[in-house]
Amino acid sequence: MKKISLLILLVLGTGGVWSFGQMGGGMGYMGYGMDENVVFPHLAVGSGYTTAIFLMNPGQSTQPVDGTLYFFDQTGGPLTLNDGTQTADYFAVQLAPGTSWYKEYTSTTPGLTAGWAFFDVTSTSGGGMGGMMDDPHNHVFGTVIFTHTTGGAMDAQVGVMGSRYEMGYYMGMAVPVLAGGNLNTGVAVVNTWSAAGTVNLVLRDSAGNLVQETSRTLNAGAQMAQFVTEIF
């Protein structure tokens, strides 16, 4: 039987433990600047999976967007991938105004590896009259798509929208849940801050009644990705 529920994630402690990053500005995991960069909270490579990153600079500003795309495994360690031309755990990206950028990444090691990524915008405002629209942080968007193939044919594909660190003022978020039969709902959370923290996960039914709750503690840079039926 299909069940319709609501999953609520609450952040506890001082760390920024949610897929949107830490609260407020400052430096985060491994000293990276946190403000307004784009986080991709889940990706998968290996065992038939490839990951593609899609970035867009559709803003009306004339400013290009320069930055670096970093990849991490679920422990926060560097994740080395191949983009068809080079093998590394970070890659330089440049987006001219009004353009988009797409690149596929494959694993360099056997087996399935999950992790996360973020795009660190390094270009700065041109200082023009456009105000916020001249800030390249404000007009770059992205999506990660990971695809599974069997015998050369695609049999599964998942898209994950990028989230901005600046959205960290949310101390909680709600995720609609569908589970049962051939349906399930996955949840990915990454700690982008420099200290460990705890996420409290609360499952409620469609009437708002408490079904179950649990918590997860994530070290700095760590990520979790599970189906709701695995969490509860």
mmCIF file of N, CA and C in Angstrom, residues 3 20 30 50 53 90 94 101 130 132 144 146 170 180 188 204:
data_model
loop_
_atom_site.group_PDB
_atom_site.id
_atom_site.type_symbol
_atom_site.label_atom_id
_atom_site.label_comp_id
_atom_site.label_asym_id
_atom_site.label_seq_id
_atom_site.Cartn_x
_atom_site.Cartn_y
_atom_site.Cartn_z
ATOM 1 N N LYS A 3 1.940 4.858 0.957
ATOM 2 C CA LYS A 3 1.742 5.730 2.106
ATOM 3 C C LYS A 3 2.234 7.130 1.787
ATOM 4 N N PHE A 20 21.590 22.724 2.897
ATOM 5 C CA PHE A 20 21.710 24.109 2.487
ATOM 6 C C PHE A 20 22.914 24.818 3.086
ATOM 7 N N MET A 30 36.740 22.772 5.638
ATOM 8 C CA MET A 30 38.096 22.888 5.106
ATOM 9 C C MET A 30 38.462 24.321 4.732
ATOM 10 N N THR A 50 26.942 7.106 -13.527
ATOM 11 C CA THR A 50 27.741 8.283 -13.868
ATOM 12 C C THR A 50 26.999 9.510 -13.352
ATOM 13 N N ILE A 53 26.997 17.233 -14.074
ATOM 14 C CA ILE A 53 26.722 18.529 -13.453
ATOM 15 C C ILE A 53 26.304 19.510 -14.537
ATOM 16 N N TYR A 90 38.828 18.306 -8.224
ATOM 17 C CA TYR A 90 38.252 19.627 -8.447
ATOM 18 C C TYR A 90 38.542 20.059 -9.875
ATOM 19 N N GLN A 94 34.168 28.046 -16.184
ATOM 20 C CA GLN A 94 33.886 29.435 -16.527
ATOM 21 C C GLN A 94 32.595 29.491 -17.335
ATOM 22 N N TRP A 101 26.559 25.175 -18.914
ATOM 23 C CA TRP A 101 27.745 24.303 -18.916
ATOM 24 C C TRP A 101 27.338 22.919 -18.435
ATOM 25 N N GLY A 130 24.365 47.576 -11.498
ATOM 26 C CA GLY A 130 23.392 46.499 -11.414
ATOM 27 C C GLY A 130 23.156 45.985 -10.011
ATOM 28 N N MET A 132 22.902 43.856 -6.910
ATOM 29 C CA MET A 132 22.961 42.427 -6.650
ATOM 30 C C MET A 132 23.064 41.622 -7.933
ATOM 31 N N VAL A 144 22.502 18.438 -10.454
ATOM 32 C CA VAL A 144 23.292 17.231 -10.649
ATOM 33 C C VAL A 144 22.348 16.120 -11.083
ATOM 34 N N PHE A 146 22.416 11.967 -11.801
ATOM 35 C CA PHE A 146 23.176 10.720 -11.868
ATOM 36 C C PHE A 146 22.332 9.639 -12.519
ATOM 37 N N TYR A 170 17.461 28.569 7.227
ATOM 38 C CA TYR A 170 16.433 27.598 7.557
ATOM 39 C C TYR A 170 16.979 26.622 8.595
ATOM 40 N N GLY A 180 6.030 2.783 -0.531
ATOM 41 C CA GLY A 180 5.139 1.640 -0.651
ATOM 42 C C GLY A 180 5.079 1.150 -2.081
ATOM 43 N N ALA A 188 18.931 13.257 1.246
ATOM 44 C CA ALA A 188 20.375 13.490 1.323
ATOM 45 C C ALA A 188 20.631 14.738 2.148
ATOM 46 N N ARG A 204 5.955 12.124 9.946
ATOM 47 C CA ARG A 204 4.546 12.290 10.296
ATOM 48 C C ARG A 204 3.678 11.741 9.164
#
